Short mmCIF file of C-alpha atoms in Angstrom, two decimals:
data_model
loop_
_atom_site.label_atom_id
_atom_site.label_comp_id
_atom_site.label_asym_id
_atom_site.label_seq_id
_atom_site.Cartn_x
_atom_site.Cartn_y
_atom_site.Cartn_z
CA MET A 1 57.69 49.02 104.73
CA ALA A 2 57.91 47.42 108.12
CA TYR A 3 57.74 49.61 111.20
CA SER A 4 60.01 49.29 114.23
CA LYS A 5 58.80 47.71 117.46
CA GLN A 6 59.19 51.02 119.24
CA LEU A 7 57.01 52.78 116.70
CA ILE A 8 54.28 50.18 116.90
CA LYS A 9 54.37 50.32 120.70
CA HIS A 10 53.88 54.09 120.72
CA TYR A 11 51.22 53.89 118.00
CA GLU A 12 49.17 51.18 119.65
CA LYS A 13 49.53 52.48 123.18
CA PRO A 14 50.42 56.15 122.89
CA ASN A 15 51.40 57.99 126.07
CA ASN A 16 49.79 61.20 127.26
CA VAL A 17 46.82 61.37 124.90
CA GLY A 18 44.47 64.17 125.84
CA ASN A 19 44.35 67.83 126.76
CA PHE A 20 43.99 70.12 129.77
CA GLY A 21 40.65 71.47 128.64
CA THR A 22 38.87 72.79 125.59
CA THR A 23 40.53 75.21 123.19
CA ALA A 24 38.74 78.10 124.92
CA GLU A 25 39.63 76.92 128.43
CA VAL A 26 43.37 76.42 127.88
CA LYS A 27 43.63 79.79 126.17
CA GLU A 28 42.80 81.44 129.50
CA ARG A 29 45.34 79.49 131.54
CA ALA A 30 48.75 81.06 132.03
CA ASP A 31 50.36 77.78 133.10
CA ILE A 32 49.53 76.01 129.84
CA GLY A 33 51.18 76.41 126.47
CA VAL A 34 49.54 75.06 123.31
CA GLY A 35 51.21 74.23 120.04
CA VAL A 36 49.15 73.23 116.99
CA VAL A 37 51.18 72.49 113.88
CA GLY A 38 50.51 70.93 110.50
CA ALA A 39 47.34 71.17 108.43
CA PRO A 40 44.45 68.84 107.61
CA GLU A 41 45.13 69.17 103.89
CA CYS A 42 48.67 67.92 104.47
CA GLY A 43 47.37 64.92 106.35
CA ASP A 44 48.97 65.78 109.69
CA VAL A 45 47.86 67.97 112.58
CA MET A 46 49.61 67.78 115.94
CA GLN A 47 48.37 69.49 119.05
CA LEU A 48 50.72 69.55 122.02
CA GLN A 49 49.84 71.08 125.36
CA ILE A 50 52.37 71.63 128.12
CA LYS A 51 51.59 72.37 131.75
CA VAL A 52 54.38 74.31 133.41
CA ASP A 53 55.07 74.34 137.12
CA GLN A 54 55.43 78.09 137.49
CA SER A 55 57.56 77.86 140.64
CA THR A 56 60.22 75.57 139.15
CA GLY A 57 59.81 76.50 135.48
CA LYS A 58 59.69 72.82 134.58
CA ILE A 59 57.17 71.07 132.34
CA GLU A 60 55.19 69.02 134.84
CA ASP A 61 52.81 67.43 132.36
CA ALA A 62 52.19 67.22 128.63
CA LYS A 63 49.27 66.00 126.52
CA PHE A 64 48.85 65.52 122.81
CA LYS A 65 46.27 64.85 120.15
CA CYS A 66 47.23 63.95 116.62
CA PHE A 67 45.48 63.61 113.28
CA GLY A 68 47.96 61.71 111.15
CA CYS A 69 49.64 58.49 110.24
CA GLY A 70 51.10 55.99 112.68
CA SER A 71 54.51 57.66 112.60
CA ALA A 72 53.00 61.03 113.45
CA ILE A 73 51.07 59.59 116.40
CA ALA A 74 54.14 57.73 117.67
CA SER A 75 56.34 60.85 117.27
CA SER A 76 53.85 62.88 119.34
CA SER A 77 53.81 60.22 122.01
CA VAL A 78 57.61 60.22 122.25
CA ALA A 79 57.72 64.02 122.33
CA THR A 80 55.33 64.25 125.28
CA GLU A 81 57.22 61.57 127.16
CA TRP A 82 60.57 63.30 126.67
CA ILE A 83 59.57 66.83 127.65
CA LYS A 84 57.96 65.91 130.95
CA GLY A 85 60.17 67.06 133.84
CA LYS A 86 62.37 69.17 131.58
CA THR A 87 62.87 72.92 131.81
CA LEU A 88 61.71 74.93 128.81
CA ASP A 89 65.30 75.43 127.69
CA GLU A 90 65.99 71.70 127.91
CA ALA A 91 62.82 70.89 125.97
CA MET A 92 63.86 73.35 123.27
CA GLU A 93 66.97 71.23 122.76
CA ILE A 94 65.04 68.17 121.56
CA LYS A 95 65.78 67.57 117.89
CA ASN A 96 63.66 65.77 115.35
CA THR A 97 66.63 63.54 114.56
CA ASP A 98 66.44 62.17 118.12
CA ILE A 99 62.87 61.06 117.43
CA VAL A 100 63.87 59.60 114.06
CA GLU A 101 66.45 57.51 115.86
CA GLU A 102 64.17 56.46 118.71
CA LEU A 103 61.42 55.23 116.36
CA ALA A 104 63.65 54.19 113.44
CA LEU A 105 61.52 56.32 111.13
CA PRO A 106 61.99 55.63 107.43
CA PRO A 107 63.03 58.61 105.24
CA VAL A 108 59.47 59.28 104.00
CA LYS A 109 58.35 59.72 107.60
CA ILE A 110 60.96 62.20 108.73
CA HIS A 111 58.47 65.04 108.36
CA CYS A 112 56.48 63.47 111.22
CA SER A 113 59.43 63.98 113.56
CA VAL A 114 59.87 67.54 112.29
CA LEU A 115 56.26 68.18 113.15
CA ALA A 116 56.80 66.82 116.67
CA GLU A 117 59.79 69.11 117.20
CA ASP A 118 57.80 72.04 115.83
CA SER A 119 54.91 71.29 118.17
CA ILE A 120 57.20 71.35 121.22
CA LYS A 121 58.63 74.70 120.15
CA ALA A 122 55.19 76.11 119.35
CA ALA A 123 53.83 75.07 122.76
CA ILE A 124 56.79 76.63 124.58
CA LYS A 125 56.48 79.85 122.59
CA ASP A 126 52.79 80.01 123.39
CA TYR A 127 53.55 79.60 127.10
CA GLN A 128 56.25 82.25 126.98
CA LYS A 129 53.97 84.66 125.13
CA LYS A 130 51.34 84.26 127.83
CA ASN A 131 53.90 84.89 130.55
CA THR A 132 55.82 87.92 129.35
CA MET B 1 33.29 29.48 108.94
CA GLY B 2 36.80 30.22 110.08
CA LEU B 3 38.44 33.47 109.22
CA THR B 4 42.05 33.57 108.02
CA LEU B 5 43.88 36.76 108.86
CA PRO B 6 44.84 39.14 107.42
CA VAL B 7 41.81 39.78 105.25
CA TYR B 8 42.51 40.93 101.69
CA LEU B 9 40.21 43.75 100.55
CA ASP B 10 42.48 45.38 97.99
CA ASN B 11 41.33 43.57 94.85
CA ALA B 12 41.42 46.73 92.76
CA ALA B 13 45.20 46.73 93.30
CA THR B 14 45.62 43.12 92.32
CA THR B 15 43.94 39.77 92.83
CA ARG B 16 44.90 36.35 94.00
CA VAL B 17 45.41 34.00 91.05
CA ASP B 18 42.54 31.54 90.80
CA PRO B 19 43.80 27.98 91.46
CA ARG B 20 42.16 26.88 88.19
CA VAL B 21 44.31 29.43 86.39
CA VAL B 22 47.46 28.15 88.06
CA GLU B 23 46.53 24.62 87.03
CA ALA B 24 46.11 25.69 83.41
CA MET B 25 49.49 27.43 83.44
CA LEU B 26 51.61 24.68 84.95
CA PRO B 27 52.08 22.49 81.85
CA CYS B 28 53.41 25.55 80.01
CA PHE B 29 56.54 25.55 82.13
CA THR B 30 57.64 21.96 81.68
CA GLU B 31 55.68 20.40 78.82
CA ILE B 32 54.37 23.03 76.44
CA TYR B 33 57.55 25.06 76.59
CA GLY B 34 58.12 25.63 72.90
CA ASN B 35 58.26 29.03 71.23
CA PRO B 36 54.95 29.64 69.46
CA GLY B 37 57.00 31.24 66.69
CA SER B 38 58.78 27.98 65.93
CA ARG B 39 56.94 26.78 62.84
CA ASN B 40 58.85 23.61 62.14
CA HIS B 41 58.38 21.29 65.10
CA SER B 42 55.71 20.03 67.43
CA PHE B 43 57.01 22.01 70.42
CA GLY B 44 56.26 25.22 68.57
CA TRP B 45 52.92 23.95 67.25
CA ASP B 46 51.77 22.91 70.72
CA ALA B 47 52.67 26.30 72.14
CA GLU B 48 50.92 28.04 69.26
CA ALA B 49 47.79 25.98 69.85
CA ALA B 50 47.81 26.92 73.54
CA VAL B 51 48.20 30.62 72.66
CA ASN B 52 45.41 30.43 70.10
CA ALA B 53 43.06 28.88 72.62
CA ALA B 54 43.87 31.69 75.05
CA ARG B 55 43.32 34.27 72.31
CA ALA B 56 39.85 32.86 71.69
CA GLN B 57 39.05 32.92 75.42
CA ALA B 58 40.17 36.55 75.70
CA ALA B 59 38.19 37.53 72.58
CA GLN B 60 35.07 35.86 73.85
CA LEU B 61 35.10 37.82 77.08
CA ILE B 62 34.74 41.11 75.20
CA GLY B 63 32.77 40.02 72.13
CA ALA B 64 35.72 40.34 69.76
CA GLN B 65 37.35 38.11 67.13
CA PRO B 66 40.53 36.26 68.15
CA LYS B 67 42.47 38.10 65.46
CA GLU B 68 41.63 41.38 67.19
CA ILE B 69 43.52 40.44 70.36
CA ILE B 70 47.12 41.53 70.87
CA PHE B 71 48.81 40.15 73.94
CA THR B 72 50.80 42.64 76.00
CA SER B 73 52.65 42.65 79.30
CA GLY B 74 49.70 44.32 81.02
CA ALA B 75 47.44 47.35 80.94
CA THR B 76 50.27 49.87 81.30
CA GLU B 77 51.90 48.62 78.15
CA GLY B 78 48.52 48.32 76.45
CA ASN B 79 47.67 51.92 77.28
CA ASN B 80 51.04 53.11 76.02
CA LEU B 81 50.53 51.19 72.78
CA ALA B 82 46.96 52.44 72.34
CA LEU B 83 47.70 56.11 72.96
CA LYS B 84 51.12 56.50 71.43
CA GLY B 85 50.44 53.98 68.69
CA ALA B 86 47.14 55.55 67.62
CA ALA B 87 48.45 59.12 67.90
CA GLU B 88 51.41 58.28 65.69
CA MET B 89 49.22 56.43 63.18
CA TYR B 90 46.54 59.13 62.88
CA ALA B 91 48.78 62.20 63.32
CA LYS B 92 47.81 65.04 61.03
CA LYS B 93 51.38 66.28 60.73
CA PRO B 94 54.76 64.53 60.85
CA ALA B 95 57.02 64.34 63.88
CA GLY B 96 58.79 67.57 64.76
CA GLU B 97 55.78 69.76 63.97
CA THR B 98 53.10 71.19 66.29
CA SER B 99 49.29 70.86 66.04
CA ARG B 100 49.67 67.22 65.06
CA GLY B 101 46.18 66.35 66.28
CA HIS B 102 43.87 66.66 69.27
CA ILE B 103 43.38 64.00 71.94
CA ILE B 104 40.72 63.93 74.67
CA THR B 105 41.16 62.17 77.99
CA ALA B 106 40.24 62.94 81.63
CA GLN B 107 42.04 64.14 84.73
CA HIS B 108 41.18 61.11 86.83
CA GLU B 109 42.49 58.52 84.40
CA HIS B 110 45.17 56.10 85.56
CA LYS B 111 48.75 57.34 85.30
CA ALA B 112 49.31 54.76 82.58
CA VAL B 113 47.05 56.89 80.38
CA LEU B 114 47.94 60.34 81.76
CA ASP B 115 51.68 59.97 81.38
CA PRO B 116 51.58 58.76 77.75
CA ALA B 117 49.12 61.63 77.06
CA LYS B 118 51.58 64.11 78.56
CA ARG B 119 54.35 62.60 76.47
CA LEU B 120 52.21 63.10 73.37
CA GLN B 121 51.75 66.76 74.33
CA LYS B 122 55.52 67.12 74.23
CA MET B 123 55.53 65.40 70.85
CA GLY B 124 53.30 68.07 69.27
CA PHE B 125 49.79 66.79 70.02
CA ASP B 126 47.14 68.87 71.80
CA VAL B 127 45.53 67.10 74.74
CA THR B 128 42.36 68.03 76.61
CA PHE B 129 42.15 66.61 80.13
CA LEU B 130 38.45 66.71 80.99
CA GLU B 131 37.65 67.70 84.55
CA PRO B 132 35.24 65.15 86.01
CA PRO B 133 32.13 66.24 87.90
CA ALA B 134 31.82 65.47 91.63
CA ASP B 135 30.41 62.00 90.95
CA GLY B 136 33.38 61.14 88.73
CA VAL B 137 31.30 60.14 85.69
CA ILE B 138 32.55 61.39 82.32
CA THR B 139 29.51 61.82 80.08
CA ALA B 140 29.22 61.60 76.31
CA GLU B 141 28.09 65.25 76.40
CA ALA B 142 31.36 66.27 78.04
CA VAL B 143 33.36 64.44 75.39
CA LYS B 144 31.21 65.88 72.61
CA GLY B 145 31.74 69.38 73.98
CA ALA B 146 35.50 68.95 73.88
CA MET B 147 35.62 67.62 70.30
CA ARG B 148 37.46 69.68 67.71
CA GLU B 149 37.92 69.53 63.97
CA ASP B 150 41.32 67.98 64.50
CA THR B 151 40.40 65.48 67.25
CA ILE B 152 41.97 62.13 66.37
CA LEU B 153 41.69 60.09 69.57
CA VAL B 154 39.58 59.85 72.71
CA SER B 155 40.80 57.79 75.66
CA ILE B 156 38.35 57.44 78.54
CA MET B 157 38.61 54.65 81.09
CA TRP B 158 35.55 52.47 81.54
CA ALA B 159 35.57 52.41 85.34
CA ASN B 160 37.81 54.31 87.68
CA ASN B 161 40.30 52.36 89.77
CA GLU B 162 40.03 54.47 92.93
CA ILE B 163 36.32 55.17 93.17
CA GLY B 164 34.80 52.62 90.77
CA SER B 165 32.67 55.22 88.95
CA ILE B 166 31.54 54.13 85.49
CA ASN B 167 31.94 56.50 82.55
CA GLU B 168 29.42 56.61 79.69
CA VAL B 169 31.52 54.39 77.50
CA PRO B 170 29.04 53.11 74.91
CA LYS B 171 27.70 56.64 74.39
CA ILE B 172 31.18 58.14 74.25
CA GLY B 173 32.07 55.53 71.64
CA ALA B 174 29.03 56.52 69.58
CA VAL B 175 30.07 60.19 69.71
CA CYS B 176 33.52 59.20 68.48
CA HIS B 177 32.23 56.99 65.69
CA ASP B 178 29.92 59.77 64.45
CA ARG B 179 33.03 61.84 63.87
CA ASN B 180 35.45 59.13 62.77
CA VAL B 181 37.53 59.59 65.90
CA ILE B 182 39.34 56.59 67.35
CA PHE B 183 38.02 55.56 70.78
CA HIS B 184 40.22 53.83 73.33
CA THR B 185 39.08 52.69 76.75
CA ASP B 186 41.27 51.49 79.59
CA ALA B 187 38.96 48.76 80.84
CA THR B 188 41.30 47.27 83.43
CA GLN B 189 38.79 47.49 86.30
CA TRP B 190 35.75 46.78 84.14
CA VAL B 191 36.46 43.78 81.95
CA GLY B 192 35.89 40.46 83.62
CA LYS B 193 33.50 42.00 86.12
CA MET B 194 30.94 43.63 83.83
CA PRO B 195 29.50 42.49 80.49
CA THR B 196 31.48 43.81 77.56
CA ASP B 197 30.80 43.76 73.82
CA VAL B 198 33.18 45.86 71.78
CA ASN B 199 30.73 46.08 68.88
CA ARG B 200 27.65 47.00 70.90
CA ASP B 201 29.76 49.35 73.06
CA ASN B 202 31.41 51.20 70.13
CA ILE B 203 35.01 50.54 71.10
CA ASP B 204 38.06 50.66 68.82
CA LEU B 205 40.84 49.97 71.28
CA LEU B 206 40.39 48.33 74.67
CA THR B 207 43.10 47.42 77.14
CA TRP B 208 43.02 45.21 80.19
CA SER B 209 45.22 43.17 82.44
CA GLY B 210 45.42 39.62 83.76
CA HIS B 211 46.19 40.30 87.39
CA LYS B 212 42.98 42.22 88.07
CA ILE B 213 40.87 39.26 86.95
CA TYR B 214 42.47 36.47 88.98
CA GLY B 215 45.11 35.80 86.36
CA PRO B 216 48.89 36.22 86.57
CA LYS B 217 50.77 39.52 86.65
CA GLY B 218 52.83 40.59 83.67
CA VAL B 219 50.28 39.75 80.99
CA GLY B 220 47.38 41.62 79.44
CA ALA B 221 45.77 42.31 76.11
CA MET B 222 44.72 45.05 73.75
CA TYR B 223 41.68 44.76 71.52
CA LEU B 224 42.29 46.32 68.12
CA ARG B 225 39.22 46.71 65.89
CA ARG B 226 39.64 45.11 62.46
CA ARG B 227 36.38 46.05 60.77
CA LYS B 228 34.12 49.10 60.60
CA PRO B 229 36.47 50.80 60.84
CA ARG B 230 39.77 48.99 60.52
CA VAL B 231 41.93 50.54 63.21
CA ARG B 232 45.70 50.50 63.22
CA VAL B 233 48.42 51.56 65.61
CA VAL B 234 52.15 52.03 65.23
CA ALA B 235 54.09 49.40 67.17
CA GLN B 236 55.94 50.66 70.23
CA ILE B 237 57.98 47.51 70.83
CA GLU B 238 59.77 46.36 67.70
CA GLY B 239 61.65 43.20 66.95
CA GLY B 240 60.60 39.75 65.79
CA GLY B 241 57.22 40.86 64.46
CA GLN B 242 55.08 38.76 66.80
CA GLU B 243 51.40 39.67 67.31
CA ARG B 244 51.13 40.61 63.62
CA GLY B 245 53.88 43.15 64.05
CA TYR B 246 51.98 45.21 66.61
CA ARG B 247 53.93 43.93 69.57
CA SER B 248 57.20 42.07 69.21
CA GLN B 249 58.56 39.67 71.80
CA THR B 250 58.43 35.91 72.22
CA LEU B 251 55.03 35.37 73.80
CA ASN B 252 54.87 34.71 77.53
CA VAL B 253 53.10 31.40 76.95
CA PRO B 254 52.37 30.50 80.61
CA GLY B 255 51.13 34.03 81.22
CA VAL B 256 49.01 34.10 78.08
CA VAL B 257 47.48 30.69 78.87
CA GLY B 258 46.73 31.85 82.44
CA PHE B 259 45.25 35.06 81.09
CA GLY B 260 43.02 33.10 78.72
CA LYS B 261 41.83 30.82 81.49
CA ALA B 262 41.15 33.82 83.74
CA CYS B 263 39.07 35.39 80.96
CA GLU B 264 37.12 32.18 80.48
CA LEU B 265 36.33 31.91 84.19
CA CYS B 266 35.13 35.51 84.24
CA SER B 267 32.88 34.85 81.24
CA LEU B 268 31.30 31.93 83.07
CA GLU B 269 30.97 33.39 86.55
CA MET B 270 30.55 37.11 85.99
CA ASP B 271 26.79 37.37 86.40
CA SER B 272 26.46 35.57 89.72
CA GLU B 273 29.66 37.11 91.01
CA ARG B 274 28.47 40.62 90.27
CA ASP B 275 25.30 40.15 92.34
CA ARG B 276 27.23 38.57 95.19
CA LEU B 277 29.79 41.36 95.35
CA LEU B 278 27.18 44.07 95.15
CA ALA B 279 25.32 42.55 98.10
CA LEU B 280 28.51 42.38 100.15
CA ARG B 281 29.55 45.91 99.29
CA THR B 282 26.10 47.24 100.08
CA LYS B 283 26.30 45.59 103.48
CA LEU B 284 29.74 47.08 104.08
CA GLU B 285 28.70 50.54 103.02
CA LYS B 286 25.41 50.58 104.92
CA SER B 287 26.93 49.19 108.10
CA LEU B 288 29.81 51.66 108.14
CA SER B 289 27.51 54.58 107.37
CA ALA B 290 25.18 53.51 110.17
CA SER B 291 27.82 52.95 112.84
CA ILE B 292 30.09 55.92 112.08
CA ASP B 293 29.00 59.51 111.57
CA HIS B 294 30.71 62.04 109.30
CA VAL B 295 31.50 59.59 106.51
CA GLN B 296 31.00 60.08 102.79
CA VAL B 297 31.13 57.73 99.83
CA ASN B 298 33.31 59.17 97.07
CA GLY B 299 32.16 58.74 93.49
CA HIS B 300 28.75 58.08 91.99
CA ALA B 301 26.27 56.31 94.31
CA GLU B 302 24.93 53.90 91.66
CA LYS B 303 27.05 54.21 88.52
CA ARG B 304 29.85 52.31 90.16
CA LEU B 305 31.51 48.92 89.94
CA PRO B 306 30.02 46.42 92.40
CA ASN B 307 33.34 45.65 94.05
CA ILE B 308 34.81 49.08 94.85
CA MET B 309 33.97 51.38 97.72
CA ASN B 310 35.82 54.61 98.45
CA MET B 311 34.83 56.22 101.73
CA SER B 312 36.15 59.22 103.64
CA PHE B 313 36.04 59.09 107.43
CA GLY B 314 36.08 62.66 108.68
CA PHE B 315 38.69 63.75 111.26
CA VAL B 316 40.75 60.57 110.85
CA GLU B 317 43.83 60.21 108.65
CA GLY B 318 43.78 57.35 106.17
CA GLU B 319 47.21 55.97 106.72
CA GLY B 320 46.85 55.97 110.48
CA LEU B 321 43.52 54.24 109.94
CA MET B 322 45.09 51.53 107.78
CA MET B 323 47.63 50.90 110.51
CA ALA B 324 44.85 50.58 113.08
CA ILE B 325 43.07 47.94 111.00
CA LYS B 326 46.23 46.00 110.39
CA ASP B 327 44.43 42.70 109.83
CA VAL B 328 42.46 44.21 106.94
CA ALA B 329 44.42 45.08 103.79
CA VAL B 330 42.99 48.09 101.95
CA SER B 331 44.26 51.25 100.21
CA SER B 332 44.05 54.92 101.10
CA GLY B 333 43.88 58.14 99.12
CA SER B 334 46.28 59.58 101.63
CA ALA B 335 49.71 59.57 100.08
CA CYS B 336 51.53 60.41 103.25
CA THR B 337 54.40 58.16 102.21
CA SER B 338 55.16 60.15 99.08
CA ALA B 339 57.60 63.02 99.30
CA SER B 340 55.00 65.50 98.07
CA LEU B 341 52.39 64.85 100.79
CA GLU B 342 49.82 65.30 98.03
CA PRO B 343 46.74 63.15 98.47
CA SER B 344 44.97 61.26 95.68
CA TYR B 345 44.79 63.27 92.45
CA VAL B 346 41.66 61.31 91.54
CA LEU B 347 39.74 62.48 94.60
CA LYS B 348 41.15 65.96 94.12
CA SER B 349 39.85 66.09 90.54
CA LEU B 350 36.34 65.34 91.86
CA GLY B 351 36.60 68.31 94.19
CA VAL B 352 36.95 66.21 97.35
CA GLY B 353 38.88 68.44 99.75
CA ASP B 354 42.46 67.51 100.55
CA ASP B 355 41.48 66.83 104.17
CA LEU B 356 38.81 64.31 103.16
CA ALA B 357 41.11 62.80 100.55
CA HIS B 358 43.61 62.17 103.34
CA SER B 359 40.77 60.55 105.29
CA SER B 360 39.76 58.08 102.60
CA LEU B 361 39.96 54.33 102.29
CA ARG B 362 39.45 52.32 99.13
CA ILE B 363 38.02 48.91 99.91
CA SER B 364 37.80 46.54 96.97
CA LEU B 365 36.18 43.12 97.07
CA GLY B 366 36.89 40.11 94.91
CA ARG B 367 36.07 36.54 94.01
CA PHE B 368 37.52 35.17 97.24
CA THR B 369 35.92 37.71 99.58
CA THR B 370 33.53 36.13 102.08
CA GLU B 371 30.74 37.60 104.16
CA ALA B 372 32.67 36.72 107.33
CA GLU B 373 35.53 38.87 106.05
CA ILE B 374 33.19 41.80 105.40
CA ASP B 375 31.73 41.47 108.91
CA PHE B 376 35.25 41.47 110.33
CA ALA B 377 36.19 44.56 108.29
CA ILE B 378 33.08 46.43 109.46
CA GLU B 379 33.90 45.67 113.09
CA LYS B 380 37.59 46.63 112.75
CA ILE B 381 37.01 49.85 110.82
CA THR B 382 34.25 51.00 113.15
CA TRP B 383 36.48 50.43 116.16
CA ALA B 384 39.49 52.08 114.53
CA VAL B 385 37.67 55.23 113.43
CA HIS B 386 36.21 55.75 116.90
CA HIS B 387 39.58 55.04 118.52
CA LEU B 388 41.48 57.43 116.25
CA ARG B 389 38.89 60.14 116.78
CA THR B 390 39.68 60.06 120.51
CA LEU B 391 43.22 60.95 119.42
CA SER B 392 42.22 63.54 116.83
CA PRO B 393 42.51 67.25 117.61
CA LEU B 394 40.26 67.92 114.62
CA TRP B 395 37.52 65.81 116.17
CA ASP B 396 37.78 67.85 119.40
CA MET B 397 37.64 71.10 117.46
CA HIS B 398 34.63 69.85 115.56
CA ASN B 399 32.87 68.95 118.81
CA GLU B 400 33.73 72.35 120.28
CA GLY B 401 32.00 73.93 117.30
CA ILE B 402 35.19 75.23 115.71
CA ASP B 403 35.06 75.30 111.91
CA ILE B 404 38.24 73.56 110.80
CA ASN B 405 38.24 75.44 107.51
CA SER B 406 38.28 78.76 109.37
CA ILE B 407 41.66 78.06 110.96
CA ASN B 408 44.74 79.58 109.42
CA TRP B 409 46.79 76.35 109.23
CA GLN B 410 50.52 76.56 108.90
CA SER B 411 51.31 74.10 106.15
CA HIS B 412 54.66 72.45 106.29
#
């Protein structure tokens, strides 16, 4: 199975790797939402953190960490790139199929894009929960 | 010495054909092209002579008589013939009935044994799938403990293809012979690399394959004991009655000749090769263990083939790791590409957690592996594991003192 150029680019040089602090630190911050999806026993864990500009309601920055295959890492990279500068509602609109298309994911790797979509939604929900 | 990339370290999957094997095969395409079954002209006689020479080479590798060798299309077919053929031959009751006889095998066998065993279950046989201990070694005691009055067949692989662990084959054979139970061993990873003597080692049926021993794909053999006791199987492929009726089909003469040559080369070079591979693997294993923390070798530390190493690299996913070491070809126990997302059933049967099974690599060395290639692999893997850990949320959690097993993960 050969991977697309886009996928290899995002795998070899992923964008926005990192976090805004330790698990304990980000938990205390109202401007940060954290989504952790997947499970080690399934071979994929994605952690997505979003930093929201609370005056504009836009995602000003996003960071990810990923335990998973090349497609999972590339999907996370694409997700963080796409959500930056978007409002929460706009970010909620991102579909896994968009990521599949962007990276030309083969059928067996579609679950990686689902995980990326889920991580965006989980991070937004976490932010909203902190700010209600 | 120059290094040609990519480096091939997946010799348990298949091997490069030895150039000496190719050379032996070539005349069989254009000169010795007769059908060995043609008894009335020189084309047939020449082909028959070539096949007989190969049969002797194959027999010699395992301490058998040439008449005890049945050529097959490979170990999968051999295992099907051994299990289904022996079960049918030694069944205690006719087809259509239940309790037709008891068969013992193990959970971490190759699918080419497990699937025929499951088929036999559906055909009225009882099958015990022994659960291996953490080191993967099936002992004679374990087999003895599972024996029943109606046990007719035991099938235990000699060495495991994913972890290289070596089962107690000679002792298991002795347990079987004490009770007049037929003993089959899938020796695909063992034969050609380790000394084999079917009489000393108490084996009735032994199957192996050409492409794991630097021979061509699509050819293999089954040893079928002729004396003490005389063992028989029911043919699974019927037709022209070749191979004394046990396996019909016009023989694949080029394949058989290549297989024979591959067996001969293994007979000659096995001893020195075994020491060389063990030294290389030891270097690989020690270097990786020294330069990377949170690693574990899967399978028995010593009772293991010299050319296979299965290692789990904590907090890093195997498939992502393989992609990061793209100039080094290996295998992983992470089956992320399969629809089920289930990792290696072999590692699972040993009690290796699913997370560590997803983090495993199988690295298998071979005749053409050089020290420069091992050095390159050590460097690449060390870099890749450290790199991927900087991307791994599990690694962060571990460093923050969070127990990964305590988290309520939402499986997808």
